[in-house]
Amino acid sequence: MSRPASEFLHPAAPDIAALWPGHNATARSRSLYERAIKVMPGGSTRAGAYMAPYPPYVARGQGCRVWDVDGNEYLDFANNFFSLVHGHAHPRILDAMTRMARNGLAFGLPTESDVLLAEHLHARSPVLEHIRFMNSGTEAIMQAIKCARAATGRPKIAKVEGAYHGSYDHIEISLDPTPENWGDDLPVSIPFQKGTPPAVAADTVVIPFNDVARTHRAIEAHASKIAAVIVDPLPSRVGMVPATDAYLKALREICTRHGILLVFDEIISFRLGHGGAHRLFGAEPDLVALGKVIGGGLPIGAVAGKAAAMSVFDNRKGKPPLSHSGTFTANPVTMATGLACMELLTPDAYAQLDALGARLRDGANALLLQKGIAGIVTGMGSLFRIHLGKTDVHDYRSQWPSDAQRGQIARLHRFFMASGMLLTPNCSGSLSTPMTEAEIDRFLAVLAEGIDAVA
């Protein structure tokens, strides 16, 4: 049986009420939650924000910090699940957003802002030759899959075991398999959500991460029916370890040989390099799914790729093979906000984030070694994830935590929050450009205390 989504996202949901001293430290958050449960199922409108017995409710953010409605301050390493690369309320981004909003919030016709953001992204990589905007990362993955199916006429897709690519039935297959059901040899297609049709699992081929031989066998068995292979080169839920050169080269070779489209999910990993993760890894995908940072903090998604692959969207010759629309697609306020964010994300900004990320990961790994604690901090660039009880993480199964290790991570997450730091529930995080060495050193000091508290 798959674990429920709430457990997957929050392996041992911390008791938020116990995190701060003083009886009324979270009184306003508690009151808001009590109102929320009357109008929302479980008091929440997205799984990632749920915490038991209730979450802190944010009032405002500035730079790399946020404050909740009770006045508690947090250093923000979650950054709205990695989507904020310049932190909160950056003045240039706010200015671009408000200037565009004064001219109107949405139109049924295109605007110059569509072209400007597309041109900017195109200039970062020759792979991003043509771009199609949408409203979320989930939509970007859905449209990439539709694009591949329209281009190839094939029904199946292949995805990495344990990899998260949004809330779409096919791409959620084997999102959280367990040792009891993941199979002994090739990964098994395991539905994530209750009610997933059996045909969805049958049309989703699951491949192991960073295992060339087994991946070859899994794809070869279905190659004539596979439209796309989807891979994130630094998949967070698979351990936040990078794909090896050999693995990416093998995927490219087998996709080319069988006429399969290779899709990179860079919704998170586009923050790794100026030209995207594919350029950083020296890879040549057919399609790239984008989101998060390219919207500057507003909802966005995009599919980009070579013109030949993207031509299925082309409306100029009547009804195209793939029709795609959306009331708020290429919303001008989002386009202008995203452009301002991307213009600030210069090669120098990436270099700054890379240096801070290396300082955090190196310092954290040195702490674990010094204290004699089995563990490792993985990641690249501005991304990191803490593993306890693991020293060799290279795929989904090697990062799989025991119940005891899952409990340690939950307690460490709780300790960080009690110390005024926000991470994601599995102790992943991201950096933002307002951060300096001082914030990284503060993080390392809290981690040192937290390791002692949970070890």
Short mmCIF file of C-alpha atoms in Angstrom, two decimals:
data_model
loop_
_atom_site.label_atom_id
_atom_site.label_comp_id
_atom_site.label_asym_id
_atom_site.label_seq_id
_atom_site.Cartn_x
_atom_site.Cartn_y
_atom_site.Cartn_z
CA MET A 1 0.00 0.00 0.00
CA SER A 2 1.19 3.53 -0.73
CA ARG A 3 1.48 5.92 2.16
CA PRO A 4 -1.09 8.74 2.22
CA ALA A 5 -0.03 12.03 0.64
CA SER A 6 -0.02 13.83 3.98
CA GLU A 7 2.47 11.35 5.41
CA PHE A 8 4.64 11.58 2.31
CA LEU A 9 4.89 15.35 2.59
CA HIS A 10 5.06 15.45 6.38
CA PRO A 11 6.57 12.18 7.62
CA ALA A 12 5.95 13.04 11.27
CA ALA A 13 4.12 16.35 11.36
CA PRO A 14 5.58 18.44 14.19
CA ASP A 15 3.43 19.92 16.93
CA ILE A 16 3.78 23.56 15.93
CA ALA A 17 2.07 24.82 19.08
CA ALA A 18 4.98 23.52 21.16
CA LEU A 19 7.69 25.29 19.20
CA TRP A 20 7.72 28.73 20.81
CA PRO A 21 7.88 29.75 24.46
CA GLY A 22 4.90 31.48 25.99
CA HIS A 23 1.25 30.45 26.04
CA ASN A 24 0.18 32.93 23.35
CA ALA A 25 3.19 32.68 21.01
CA THR A 26 0.99 31.31 18.20
CA ALA A 27 -2.43 32.50 19.32
CA ARG A 28 -3.32 34.35 16.10
CA SER A 29 -2.17 31.47 13.90
CA ARG A 30 -4.27 29.09 15.98
CA SER A 31 -7.29 31.38 15.61
CA LEU A 32 -6.86 31.59 11.83
CA TYR A 33 -6.62 27.83 11.59
CA GLU A 34 -9.81 27.41 13.60
CA ARG A 35 -11.54 29.68 11.08
CA ALA A 36 -9.90 27.85 8.14
CA ILE A 37 -11.18 24.40 9.11
CA LYS A 38 -14.73 25.74 8.83
CA VAL A 39 -14.29 26.64 5.14
CA MET A 40 -11.48 24.36 3.85
CA PRO A 41 -11.10 20.58 4.11
CA GLY A 42 -8.68 20.07 6.98
CA GLY A 43 -8.15 23.83 7.15
CA SER A 44 -5.69 23.81 4.26
CA THR A 45 -5.78 24.51 0.55
CA ARG A 46 -2.46 22.86 -0.38
CA ALA A 47 -0.84 19.78 1.11
CA GLY A 48 2.62 21.32 1.36
CA ALA A 49 1.45 23.97 3.84
CA TYR A 50 -0.27 21.60 6.27
CA MET A 51 1.22 21.06 9.73
CA ALA A 52 -0.28 19.52 12.85
CA PRO A 53 -1.95 20.85 14.86
CA TYR A 54 -1.77 24.02 12.73
CA PRO A 55 0.84 25.99 10.79
CA PRO A 56 2.18 29.46 11.48
CA TYR A 57 0.34 31.94 9.24
CA VAL A 58 2.67 34.36 7.47
CA ALA A 59 2.01 38.09 7.65
CA ARG A 60 4.88 39.47 5.56
CA GLY A 61 8.29 38.80 4.09
CA GLN A 62 11.32 40.94 3.40
CA GLY A 63 14.60 39.78 1.93
CA CYS A 64 15.44 36.34 3.29
CA ARG A 65 13.11 36.60 6.30
CA VAL A 66 9.38 36.21 7.01
CA TRP A 67 7.23 37.11 10.01
CA ASP A 68 4.08 35.32 11.06
CA VAL A 69 0.89 36.92 12.32
CA ASP A 70 2.09 36.53 15.92
CA GLY A 71 5.31 38.44 15.21
CA ASN A 72 7.67 35.41 15.17
CA GLU A 73 10.59 35.88 12.76
CA TYR A 74 12.06 33.16 10.52
CA LEU A 75 15.08 32.93 8.26
CA ASP A 76 13.51 31.46 5.13
CA PHE A 77 15.33 28.53 3.53
CA ALA A 78 12.10 27.08 2.11
CA ASN A 79 11.45 30.04 -0.21
CA ASN A 80 7.96 28.84 -1.09
CA PHE A 81 9.28 25.42 -2.07
CA PHE A 82 12.33 26.79 -3.91
CA SER A 83 10.39 29.26 -6.10
CA LEU A 84 11.82 32.50 -4.65
CA VAL A 85 15.40 32.99 -5.71
CA HIS A 86 15.54 36.68 -4.72
CA GLY A 87 13.73 36.28 -1.43
CA HIS A 88 10.71 38.35 -0.53
CA ALA A 89 9.56 41.79 -1.71
CA HIS A 90 12.59 42.61 -3.86
CA PRO A 91 12.04 46.29 -4.81
CA ARG A 92 12.87 45.89 -8.51
CA ILE A 93 10.54 42.89 -8.85
CA LEU A 94 7.75 44.69 -6.97
CA ASP A 95 8.21 47.74 -9.18
CA ALA A 96 7.91 45.69 -12.39
CA MET A 97 4.80 43.97 -11.05
CA THR A 98 3.00 47.13 -9.93
CA ARG A 99 3.88 49.09 -13.09
CA MET A 100 2.34 46.37 -15.25
CA ALA A 101 -0.68 45.95 -12.94
CA ARG A 102 -1.54 49.63 -13.34
CA ASN A 103 -2.08 48.97 -17.07
CA GLY A 104 -4.42 46.03 -16.47
CA LEU A 105 -4.33 42.62 -14.85
CA ALA A 106 -5.34 40.31 -17.70
CA PHE A 107 -6.31 40.50 -21.37
CA GLY A 108 -7.69 38.11 -23.94
CA LEU A 109 -4.95 39.21 -26.36
CA PRO A 110 -1.17 38.86 -26.19
CA THR A 111 1.03 41.61 -24.79
CA GLU A 112 4.62 42.67 -25.35
CA SER A 113 5.48 41.15 -21.96
CA ASP A 114 4.93 37.65 -23.42
CA VAL A 115 7.56 38.28 -26.06
CA LEU A 116 10.05 39.91 -23.70
CA LEU A 117 10.13 37.02 -21.23
CA ALA A 118 10.24 34.43 -24.02
CA GLU A 119 13.12 36.28 -25.70
CA HIS A 120 15.02 36.47 -22.44
CA LEU A 121 14.68 32.75 -21.73
CA HIS A 122 15.54 31.89 -25.34
CA ALA A 123 18.76 33.93 -25.07
CA ARG A 124 19.92 31.78 -22.13
CA SER A 125 20.07 28.51 -24.07
CA PRO A 126 19.73 27.39 -27.70
CA VAL A 127 17.62 24.46 -26.47
CA LEU A 128 14.94 26.96 -25.39
CA GLU A 129 14.21 27.88 -28.99
CA HIS A 130 10.42 28.10 -28.73
CA ILE A 131 8.48 28.64 -25.50
CA ARG A 132 4.88 28.09 -24.46
CA PHE A 133 3.68 29.61 -21.18
CA MET A 134 1.15 28.22 -18.72
CA ASN A 135 0.26 28.76 -15.05
CA SER A 136 2.06 26.13 -12.97
CA GLY A 137 4.78 23.53 -12.98
CA THR A 138 2.16 20.79 -13.05
CA GLU A 139 0.69 22.28 -16.23
CA ALA A 140 4.17 22.52 -17.74
CA ILE A 141 4.75 18.80 -17.22
CA MET A 142 1.26 17.95 -18.50
CA GLN A 143 1.80 19.95 -21.67
CA ALA A 144 5.28 18.51 -22.18
CA ILE A 145 3.77 15.00 -22.04
CA LYS A 146 0.97 16.02 -24.40
CA CYS A 147 3.53 17.55 -26.74
CA ALA A 148 5.55 14.33 -26.80
CA ARG A 149 2.45 12.22 -27.40
CA ALA A 150 1.29 14.50 -30.20
CA ALA A 151 4.73 14.44 -31.82
CA THR A 152 5.20 10.66 -31.60
CA GLY A 153 1.67 9.24 -31.61
CA ARG A 154 2.62 7.04 -28.65
CA PRO A 155 0.76 6.67 -25.32
CA LYS A 156 3.35 5.73 -22.69
CA ILE A 157 5.81 7.82 -20.71
CA ALA A 158 8.82 6.85 -18.59
CA LYS A 159 9.71 8.55 -15.31
CA VAL A 160 12.22 8.09 -12.49
CA GLU A 161 11.23 6.12 -9.41
CA GLY A 162 10.35 8.47 -6.54
CA ALA A 163 10.64 11.65 -8.63
CA TYR A 164 8.11 14.42 -8.11
CA HIS A 165 6.89 16.27 -11.21
CA GLY A 166 3.62 17.82 -10.05
CA SER A 167 0.01 16.72 -9.51
CA TYR A 168 -0.84 14.80 -12.68
CA ASP A 169 -2.00 11.19 -12.60
CA HIS A 170 0.62 9.67 -14.91
CA ILE A 171 3.54 11.56 -13.42
CA GLU A 172 2.53 10.70 -9.85
CA ILE A 173 2.99 6.97 -10.49
CA SER A 174 5.65 5.53 -8.13
CA LEU A 175 6.05 8.86 -6.37
CA ASP A 176 6.39 7.15 -2.99
CA PRO A 177 6.87 3.38 -3.38
CA THR A 178 7.98 1.49 -0.29
CA PRO A 179 10.29 -1.51 0.17
CA GLU A 180 7.15 -3.62 0.47
CA ASN A 181 5.91 -2.78 -3.04
CA TRP A 182 8.74 -1.34 -5.12
CA GLY A 183 9.91 -4.68 -6.53
CA ASP A 184 13.22 -6.52 -6.39
CA ASP A 185 14.56 -5.83 -9.89
CA LEU A 186 13.02 -3.22 -12.18
CA PRO A 187 10.78 -0.65 -10.44
CA VAL A 188 7.05 -1.38 -10.37
CA SER A 189 4.40 1.17 -11.42
CA ILE A 190 2.65 2.00 -8.13
CA PRO A 191 -0.33 4.42 -8.06
CA PHE A 192 0.12 7.33 -5.63
CA GLN A 193 -3.45 8.58 -5.29
CA LYS A 194 -6.44 6.47 -4.33
CA GLY A 195 -8.67 5.99 -7.37
CA THR A 196 -5.90 6.21 -9.99
CA PRO A 197 -7.14 4.20 -12.99
CA PRO A 198 -5.14 1.02 -13.65
CA ALA A 199 -4.56 2.14 -17.24
CA VAL A 200 -2.59 5.14 -15.95
CA ALA A 201 -0.12 2.87 -14.16
CA ALA A 202 0.06 0.62 -17.23
CA ASP A 203 1.03 3.60 -19.41
CA THR A 204 3.78 4.77 -17.04
CA VAL A 205 7.14 3.00 -17.18
CA VAL A 206 9.19 3.55 -14.02
CA ILE A 207 12.99 3.67 -14.32
CA PRO A 208 15.68 3.65 -11.63
CA PHE A 209 17.79 6.80 -11.18
CA ASN A 210 21.49 6.69 -12.08
CA ASP A 211 21.37 3.00 -13.09
CA VAL A 212 22.20 2.76 -16.79
CA ALA A 213 21.81 -1.00 -17.27
CA ARG A 214 18.44 -1.35 -15.52
CA THR A 215 17.12 1.81 -17.15
CA HIS A 216 18.05 0.42 -20.58
CA ARG A 217 16.13 -2.76 -19.82
CA ALA A 218 13.06 -0.93 -18.55
CA ILE A 219 12.83 1.38 -21.58
CA GLU A 220 13.73 -1.22 -24.21
CA ALA A 221 10.82 -3.40 -23.07
CA HIS A 222 8.34 -0.64 -24.04
CA ALA A 223 10.34 1.60 -26.39
CA SER A 224 7.99 1.43 -29.38
CA LYS A 225 5.15 2.82 -27.24
CA ILE A 226 7.03 5.44 -25.17
CA ALA A 227 6.50 9.07 -26.15
CA ALA A 228 8.71 10.71 -23.53
CA VAL A 229 11.27 10.05 -20.83
CA ILE A 230 11.00 12.67 -18.07
CA VAL A 231 13.97 13.33 -15.79
CA ASP A 232 14.94 15.99 -13.28
CA PRO A 233 18.75 16.19 -13.24
CA LEU A 234 18.70 17.00 -9.50
CA PRO A 235 15.48 15.41 -8.18
CA SER A 236 14.70 16.56 -4.65
CA ARG A 237 12.51 13.63 -3.61
CA VAL A 238 15.03 11.13 -5.00
CA GLY A 239 17.63 12.46 -2.56
CA MET A 240 18.68 15.73 -4.25
CA VAL A 241 21.69 14.05 -5.83
CA PRO A 242 22.75 14.88 -9.41
CA ALA A 243 22.28 12.62 -12.37
CA THR A 244 25.59 11.16 -13.54
CA ASP A 245 27.02 12.04 -16.94
CA ALA A 246 26.78 8.38 -17.92
CA TYR A 247 23.11 8.23 -16.99
CA LEU A 248 22.13 11.35 -18.94
CA LYS A 249 24.17 10.25 -21.97
CA ALA A 250 22.47 6.85 -21.86
CA LEU A 251 19.01 8.48 -21.73
CA ARG A 252 19.89 10.71 -24.69
CA GLU A 253 21.19 7.77 -26.71
CA ILE A 254 18.23 5.47 -26.10
CA CYS A 255 15.71 8.27 -26.74
CA THR A 256 17.39 9.20 -30.02
CA ARG A 257 17.56 5.57 -31.14
CA HIS A 258 13.87 4.95 -30.51
CA GLY A 259 12.42 8.34 -31.46
CA ILE A 260 11.47 9.15 -27.87
CA LEU A 261 11.46 12.76 -26.65
CA LEU A 262 13.78 13.45 -23.71
CA VAL A 263 12.13 15.91 -21.31
CA PHE A 264 14.06 17.71 -18.59
CA ASP A 265 12.03 18.88 -15.60
CA GLU A 266 13.84 22.08 -14.58
CA ILE A 267 10.97 23.57 -12.62
CA ILE A 268 13.29 23.56 -9.60
CA SER A 269 16.69 22.95 -11.16
CA PHE A 270 16.61 25.94 -13.54
CA ARG A 271 17.92 27.87 -10.52
CA LEU A 272 21.20 25.90 -10.85
CA GLY A 273 22.69 27.77 -13.78
CA HIS A 274 22.22 30.79 -16.04
CA GLY A 275 21.43 28.63 -19.05
CA GLY A 276 19.49 26.06 -17.06
CA ALA A 277 20.45 22.71 -15.62
CA HIS A 278 20.70 21.08 -19.05
CA ARG A 279 23.55 23.40 -20.05
CA LEU A 280 25.24 22.92 -16.69
CA PHE A 281 25.07 19.14 -17.18
CA GLY A 282 26.05 19.33 -20.85
CA ALA A 283 22.81 17.63 -21.90
CA GLU A 284 20.59 18.11 -24.94
CA PRO A 285 16.93 17.48 -24.05
CA ASP A 286 14.16 17.84 -26.63
CA LEU A 287 11.86 19.66 -24.20
CA VAL A 288 12.39 21.53 -20.92
CA ALA A 289 9.64 22.14 -18.37
CA LEU A 290 10.06 25.39 -16.44
CA GLY A 291 8.31 27.12 -13.55
CA LYS A 292 8.92 28.56 -10.08
CA VAL A 293 11.81 31.07 -10.38
CA ILE A 294 10.87 32.22 -13.90
CA GLY A 295 7.70 33.79 -12.45
CA GLY A 296 9.45 35.93 -9.87
CA GLY A 297 7.04 34.75 -7.15
CA LEU A 298 3.83 34.59 -9.20
CA PRO A 299 2.23 31.42 -10.62
CA ILE A 300 3.86 30.30 -13.86
CA GLY A 301 4.87 27.31 -15.94
CA ALA A 302 6.40 26.89 -19.37
CA VAL A 303 7.39 24.27 -21.90
CA ALA A 304 10.39 25.10 -24.06
CA GLY A 305 12.33 23.22 -26.69
CA LYS A 306 13.59 23.07 -30.23
CA ALA A 307 11.19 24.48 -32.83
CA ALA A 308 10.64 21.07 -34.43
CA ALA A 309 9.43 19.52 -31.19
CA MET A 310 7.33 22.56 -30.26
CA SER A 311 5.68 22.81 -33.70
CA VAL A 312 2.74 20.66 -32.51
CA PHE A 313 1.45 23.82 -30.77
CA ASP A 314 1.59 25.96 -33.96
CA ASN A 315 -1.85 27.42 -34.81
CA ARG A 316 -0.88 29.01 -38.14
CA LYS A 317 -2.10 26.13 -40.35
CA GLY A 318 -5.48 25.56 -38.78
CA LYS A 319 -6.09 23.25 -35.86
CA PRO A 320 -2.69 22.10 -34.57
CA PRO A 321 -1.92 18.55 -33.40
CA LEU A 322 -1.99 19.91 -29.85
CA SER A 323 -4.36 22.70 -28.84
CA HIS A 324 -3.38 24.52 -25.66
CA SER A 325 -5.00 27.54 -24.07
CA GLY A 326 -5.72 29.01 -20.66
CA THR A 327 -7.54 32.07 -19.36
CA PHE A 328 -4.53 33.33 -17.39
CA THR A 329 -1.74 31.89 -19.54
CA ALA A 330 0.97 34.50 -20.17
CA ASN A 331 -0.71 36.86 -17.72
CA PRO A 332 1.06 40.20 -18.30
CA VAL A 333 1.69 40.83 -14.60
CA THR A 334 3.38 37.45 -14.24
CA MET A 335 5.37 37.96 -17.44
CA ALA A 336 6.70 41.34 -16.29
CA THR A 337 7.45 40.06 -12.79
CA GLY A 338 9.25 37.01 -14.17
CA LEU A 339 11.34 39.11 -16.53
CA ALA A 340 12.50 41.36 -13.68
CA CYS A 341 13.44 38.29 -11.64
CA MET A 342 15.36 36.70 -14.52
CA GLU A 343 17.22 39.93 -15.33
CA LEU A 344 18.43 40.02 -11.72
CA LEU A 345 19.53 36.38 -11.94
CA THR A 346 22.85 37.14 -13.63
CA PRO A 347 25.93 34.90 -13.89
CA ASP A 348 27.34 36.82 -10.90
CA ALA A 349 24.19 36.07 -8.91
CA TYR A 350 24.54 32.38 -9.72
CA ALA A 351 28.19 32.46 -8.67
CA GLN A 352 27.21 34.05 -5.35
CA LEU A 353 24.54 31.41 -4.73
CA ASP A 354 26.94 28.61 -5.70
CA ALA A 355 29.55 29.82 -3.23
CA LEU A 356 27.03 30.11 -0.40
CA GLY A 357 25.58 26.70 -1.23
CA ALA A 358 29.03 25.11 -1.15
CA ARG A 359 29.73 26.80 2.20
CA LEU A 360 26.50 25.39 3.64
CA ARG A 361 26.91 21.84 2.34
CA ASP A 362 30.64 21.61 3.13
CA GLY A 363 30.11 23.07 6.59
CA ALA A 364 27.19 20.78 7.33
CA ASN A 365 29.02 17.66 6.19
CA ALA A 366 32.04 18.65 8.28
CA LEU A 367 29.74 19.03 11.31
CA LEU A 368 28.28 15.56 10.83
CA LEU A 369 31.76 14.09 10.54
CA GLN A 370 33.04 16.00 13.56
CA LYS A 371 30.15 14.83 15.73
CA GLY A 372 30.42 11.25 14.53
CA ILE A 373 26.87 11.27 13.18
CA ALA A 374 26.04 9.18 10.12
CA GLY A 375 24.54 11.56 7.61
CA ILE A 376 25.10 13.58 4.49
CA VAL A 377 23.95 16.90 3.04
CA THR A 378 23.34 16.61 -0.68
CA GLY A 379 22.52 19.13 -3.38
CA MET A 380 24.10 21.52 -5.87
CA GLY A 381 24.26 25.26 -6.30
CA SER A 382 21.62 26.93 -4.16
CA LEU A 383 19.84 23.68 -3.20
CA PHE A 384 20.47 21.27 -0.32
CA ARG A 385 18.89 18.37 1.56
CA ILE A 386 19.84 16.88 4.93
CA HIS A 387 19.89 13.07 5.34
CA LEU A 388 20.43 11.44 8.72
CA GLY A 389 21.56 7.82 8.99
CA LYS A 390 22.72 7.83 5.36
CA THR A 391 26.20 8.32 3.96
CA ASP A 392 25.76 7.02 0.39
CA VAL A 393 22.76 8.53 -1.38
CA HIS A 394 22.58 7.99 -5.13
CA ASP A 395 18.93 7.16 -5.91
CA TYR A 396 15.45 6.85 -4.39
CA ARG A 397 16.06 3.54 -2.67
CA SER A 398 19.40 4.52 -1.13
CA GLN A 399 17.83 7.65 0.40
CA TRP A 400 14.80 5.77 1.75
CA PRO A 401 14.71 6.47 5.51
CA SER A 402 13.82 3.97 8.19
CA ASP A 403 11.06 4.91 10.61
CA ALA A 404 13.71 5.98 13.13
CA GLN A 405 15.53 8.13 10.54
CA ARG A 406 12.24 9.68 9.43
CA GLY A 407 11.53 10.57 13.03
CA GLN A 408 14.95 12.18 13.40
CA ILE A 409 14.40 14.34 10.31
CA ALA A 410 10.97 15.38 11.62
CA ARG A 411 12.49 16.38 14.96
CA LEU A 412 15.30 18.25 13.21
CA HIS A 413 12.75 20.11 11.08
CA ARG A 414 10.90 20.99 14.29
CA PHE A 415 14.14 22.16 15.90
CA PHE A 416 14.94 24.44 12.94
CA MET A 417 11.49 26.01 13.12
CA ALA A 418 11.79 26.48 16.87
CA SER A 419 15.10 28.22 16.18
CA GLY A 420 13.51 30.60 13.68
CA MET A 421 14.35 28.85 10.40
CA LEU A 422 12.04 27.52 7.71
CA LEU A 423 12.95 24.38 5.74
CA THR A 424 10.69 22.00 3.84
CA PRO A 425 9.38 19.08 5.96
CA ASN A 426 12.05 16.66 4.67
CA CYS A 427 14.77 19.16 5.64
CA SER A 428 15.46 20.39 2.12
CA GLY A 429 16.13 24.03 1.43
CA SER A 430 17.22 26.67 -1.04
CA LEU A 431 19.18 29.89 -0.86
CA SER A 432 18.19 33.34 -2.04
CA THR A 433 20.29 36.25 -3.25
CA PRO A 434 19.67 38.42 -0.13
CA MET A 435 21.54 35.81 1.93
CA THR A 436 25.15 36.29 2.98
CA GLU A 437 27.76 34.20 4.77
CA ALA A 438 26.22 35.38 8.05
CA GLU A 439 22.94 33.56 7.29
CA ILE A 440 24.82 30.41 6.26
CA ASP A 441 26.89 30.48 9.43
CA ARG A 442 23.73 30.94 11.50
CA PHE A 443 22.24 27.92 9.76
CA LEU A 444 25.31 25.83 10.58
CA ALA A 445 25.19 26.90 14.23
CA VAL A 446 21.54 25.84 14.52
CA LEU A 447 22.29 22.57 12.70
CA ALA A 448 25.06 21.82 15.22
CA GLU A 449 22.61 22.35 18.08
CA GLY A 450 19.90 20.40 16.28
CA ILE A 451 22.12 17.38 15.65
CA ASP A 452 22.90 17.21 19.36
CA ALA A 453 19.20 17.48 20.16
CA VAL A 454 17.98 14.69 17.83
CA ALA A 455 20.97 12.30 17.58
#
